[in-house]
XYZ file of C-alpha atoms in Angstrom:
212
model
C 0.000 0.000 0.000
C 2.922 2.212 0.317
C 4.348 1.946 -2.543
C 0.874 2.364 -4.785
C 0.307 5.299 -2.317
C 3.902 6.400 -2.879
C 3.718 6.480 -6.734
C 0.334 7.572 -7.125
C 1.265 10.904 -5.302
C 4.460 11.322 -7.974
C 2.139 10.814 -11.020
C -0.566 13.670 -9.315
C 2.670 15.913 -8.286
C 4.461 15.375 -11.600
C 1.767 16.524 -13.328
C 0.988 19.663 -10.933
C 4.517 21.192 -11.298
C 4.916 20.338 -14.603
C 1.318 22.315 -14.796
C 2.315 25.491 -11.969
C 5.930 26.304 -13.723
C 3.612 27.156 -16.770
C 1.070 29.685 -14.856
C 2.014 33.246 -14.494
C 2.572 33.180 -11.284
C 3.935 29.158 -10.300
C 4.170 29.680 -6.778
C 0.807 31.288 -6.290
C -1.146 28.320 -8.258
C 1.154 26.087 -6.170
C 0.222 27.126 -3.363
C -3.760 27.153 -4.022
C -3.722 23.783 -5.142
C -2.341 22.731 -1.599
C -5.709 22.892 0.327
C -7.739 20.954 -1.934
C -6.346 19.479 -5.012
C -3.056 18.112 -2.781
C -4.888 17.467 0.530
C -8.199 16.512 -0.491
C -8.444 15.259 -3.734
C -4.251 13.668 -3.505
C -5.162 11.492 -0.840
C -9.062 10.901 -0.763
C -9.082 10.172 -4.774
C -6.204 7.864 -5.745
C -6.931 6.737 -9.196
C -8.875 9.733 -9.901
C -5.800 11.977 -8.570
C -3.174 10.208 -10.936
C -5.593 10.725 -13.618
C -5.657 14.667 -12.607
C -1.907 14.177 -12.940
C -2.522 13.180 -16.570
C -4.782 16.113 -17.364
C -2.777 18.660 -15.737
C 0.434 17.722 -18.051
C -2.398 17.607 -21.003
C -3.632 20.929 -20.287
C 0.298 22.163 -20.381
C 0.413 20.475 -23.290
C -2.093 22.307 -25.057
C -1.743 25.459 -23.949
C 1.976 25.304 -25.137
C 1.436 27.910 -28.381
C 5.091 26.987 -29.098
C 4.234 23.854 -30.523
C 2.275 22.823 -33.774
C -1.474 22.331 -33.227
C -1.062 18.248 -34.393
C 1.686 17.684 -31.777
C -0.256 19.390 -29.251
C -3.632 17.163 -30.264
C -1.488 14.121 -30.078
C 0.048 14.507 -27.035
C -3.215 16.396 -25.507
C -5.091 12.996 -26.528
C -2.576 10.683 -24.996
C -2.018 12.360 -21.690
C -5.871 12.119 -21.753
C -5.972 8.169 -22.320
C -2.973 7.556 -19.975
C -5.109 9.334 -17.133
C -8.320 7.266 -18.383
C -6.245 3.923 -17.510
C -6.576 4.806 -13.864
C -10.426 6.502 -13.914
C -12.391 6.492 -17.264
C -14.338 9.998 -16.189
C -11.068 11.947 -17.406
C -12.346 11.123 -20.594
C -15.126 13.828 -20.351
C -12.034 16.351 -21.106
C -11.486 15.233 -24.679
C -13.468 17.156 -26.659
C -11.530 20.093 -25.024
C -8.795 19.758 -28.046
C -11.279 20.603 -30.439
C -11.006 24.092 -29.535
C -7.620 24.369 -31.273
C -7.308 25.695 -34.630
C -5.631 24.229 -37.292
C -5.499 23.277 -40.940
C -7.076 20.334 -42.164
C -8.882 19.835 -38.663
C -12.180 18.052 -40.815
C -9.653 15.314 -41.183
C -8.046 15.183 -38.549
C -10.493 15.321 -35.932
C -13.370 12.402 -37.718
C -10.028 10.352 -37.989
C -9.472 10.918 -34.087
C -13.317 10.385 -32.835
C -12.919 7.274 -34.934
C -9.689 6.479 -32.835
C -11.130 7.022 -29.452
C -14.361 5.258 -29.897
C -12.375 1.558 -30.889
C -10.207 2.267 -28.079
C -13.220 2.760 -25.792
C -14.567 -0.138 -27.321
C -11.559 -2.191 -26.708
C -10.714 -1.000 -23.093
C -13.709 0.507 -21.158
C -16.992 -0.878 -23.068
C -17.212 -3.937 -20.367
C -17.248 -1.107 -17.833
C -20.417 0.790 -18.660
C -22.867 -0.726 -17.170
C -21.309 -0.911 -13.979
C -20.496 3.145 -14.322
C -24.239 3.827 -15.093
C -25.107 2.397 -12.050
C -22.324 4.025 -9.712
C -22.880 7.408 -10.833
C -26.373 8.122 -11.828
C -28.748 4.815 -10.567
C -27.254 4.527 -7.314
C -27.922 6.066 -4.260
C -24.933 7.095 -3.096
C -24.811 10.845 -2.491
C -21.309 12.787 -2.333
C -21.752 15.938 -0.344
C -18.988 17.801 -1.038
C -19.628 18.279 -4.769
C -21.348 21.337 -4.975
C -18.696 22.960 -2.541
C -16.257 22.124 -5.326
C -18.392 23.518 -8.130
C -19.077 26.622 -6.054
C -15.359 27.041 -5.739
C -14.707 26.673 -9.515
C -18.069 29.081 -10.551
C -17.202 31.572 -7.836
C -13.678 32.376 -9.250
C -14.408 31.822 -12.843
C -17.590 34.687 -12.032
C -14.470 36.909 -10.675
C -12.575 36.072 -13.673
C -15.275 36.923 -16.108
C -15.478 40.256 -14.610
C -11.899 41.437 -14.734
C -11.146 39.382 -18.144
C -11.004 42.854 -20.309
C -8.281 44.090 -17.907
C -5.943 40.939 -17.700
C -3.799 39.091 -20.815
C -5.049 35.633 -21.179
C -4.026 33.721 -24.583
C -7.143 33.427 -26.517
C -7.266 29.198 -25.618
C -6.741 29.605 -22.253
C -9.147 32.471 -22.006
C -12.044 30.075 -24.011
C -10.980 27.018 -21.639
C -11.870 29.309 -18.339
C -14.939 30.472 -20.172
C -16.198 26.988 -21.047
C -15.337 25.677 -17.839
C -17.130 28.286 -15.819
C -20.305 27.494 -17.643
C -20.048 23.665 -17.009
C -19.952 24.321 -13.043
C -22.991 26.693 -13.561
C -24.643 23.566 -15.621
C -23.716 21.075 -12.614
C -24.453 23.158 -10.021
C -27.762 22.744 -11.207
C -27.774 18.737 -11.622
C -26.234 18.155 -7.889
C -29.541 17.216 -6.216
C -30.271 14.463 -9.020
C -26.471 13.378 -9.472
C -24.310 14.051 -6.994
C -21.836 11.322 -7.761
C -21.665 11.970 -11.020
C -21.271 15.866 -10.768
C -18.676 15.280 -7.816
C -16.551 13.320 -10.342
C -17.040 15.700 -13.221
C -15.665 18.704 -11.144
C -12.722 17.334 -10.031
C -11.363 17.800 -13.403
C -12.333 21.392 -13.411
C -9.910 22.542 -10.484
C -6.848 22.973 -12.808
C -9.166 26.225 -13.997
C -8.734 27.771 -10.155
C -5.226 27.396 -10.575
C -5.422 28.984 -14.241
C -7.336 32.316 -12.731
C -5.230 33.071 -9.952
């Protein structure tokens, strides 16, 4: 137990560094992911904090404007199914690369959906059933989910207010905006899926790190 415990905290802290050096400010994102995302999520989520780790280095990945917008889809994609290995919801942030622009995206991205849905097939189909019941037939409730949407909607609300007076790159700036309106649109669907929408907005703490 040590050991998993012991490398599942290096794939999660990897992936936060790797993610804080990029921010404006590293040590300020640093240190706001310490309460929650460390604390909380690092050692109350295991598989869904190494997948974090995965999206964190995906989301550097893709923000990266120094890079061609194929190498940052590819890698962006495979960060994405690394993290699904260890917790299949991480695959909800997919669609996220279709935001980039770039020549001959009609044939690149049909090719990719094509991609994704035989690997899903091949890996995670045998899983879906038991999913469906977890997160939205179950009973099980998880309290603390709209606490983490609140946090998310609260400083994305700040964030859309100052946004004319602060230099975000236009992808970055779209992610935040986007991400903001999906804790507004869970927010709403706590009291009929809790489990569900505490899952979903784990993977929407990288934006509180992103704002600050």
């Amino acid at each position: 137990v040590i050991f998993v415990n012991t490398i599942s905290a290096l794939l999660l802290l990897y992936g936060l560094q790797y993610f804080c050096r990029r921010q404006s400010v590293p040590w300020l994102a640093l240190a706001v992911s310490i309460p929650y995302l460390v604390i909380v999520v690092g050692m109350g989520y295991q598989r869904q904090s190494i997948a974090i780790g995965f999206e964190l280095l995906a989301l550097s990945v893709i923000f990266d404007s120094q890079l061609s917008t194929y190498y940052r889809t590819f890698k962006y994609v495979l960060f994405i199914l690394f993290g699904a290995l260890f917790h299949k919801t991480v695959l909800i942030m997919l669609p996220l690369c279709l935001l980039l622009d770039g020549q001959n995206k009609y044939v690149i991205y049909p090719v990719l959906i094509l991609f994704l849905i035989g690997f899903y097939n091949a890996i995670f189909a045998n899983d879906i059933d038991l999913m469906v019941y977890s997160y939205i037939e179950g009973k099980k409730n998880s309290d603390g989910a709209l606490i983490r949407l609140l946090m998310t909607a609260c400083l994305g609300g700040f964030y859309f207010i100052v946004r004319n007076k602060v230099d975000t790159p236009n992808l970055e700036h779209k992610v935040i905006l986007m991400g903001t309106q999906l804790s507004l649109l869970l927010i709403a669907l706590v009291p009929f899926y809790s489990t569900l929408v505490d899952r979903v907005s784990l993977y929407l703490i990288p934006l509180q790190l992103m704002i600050v």
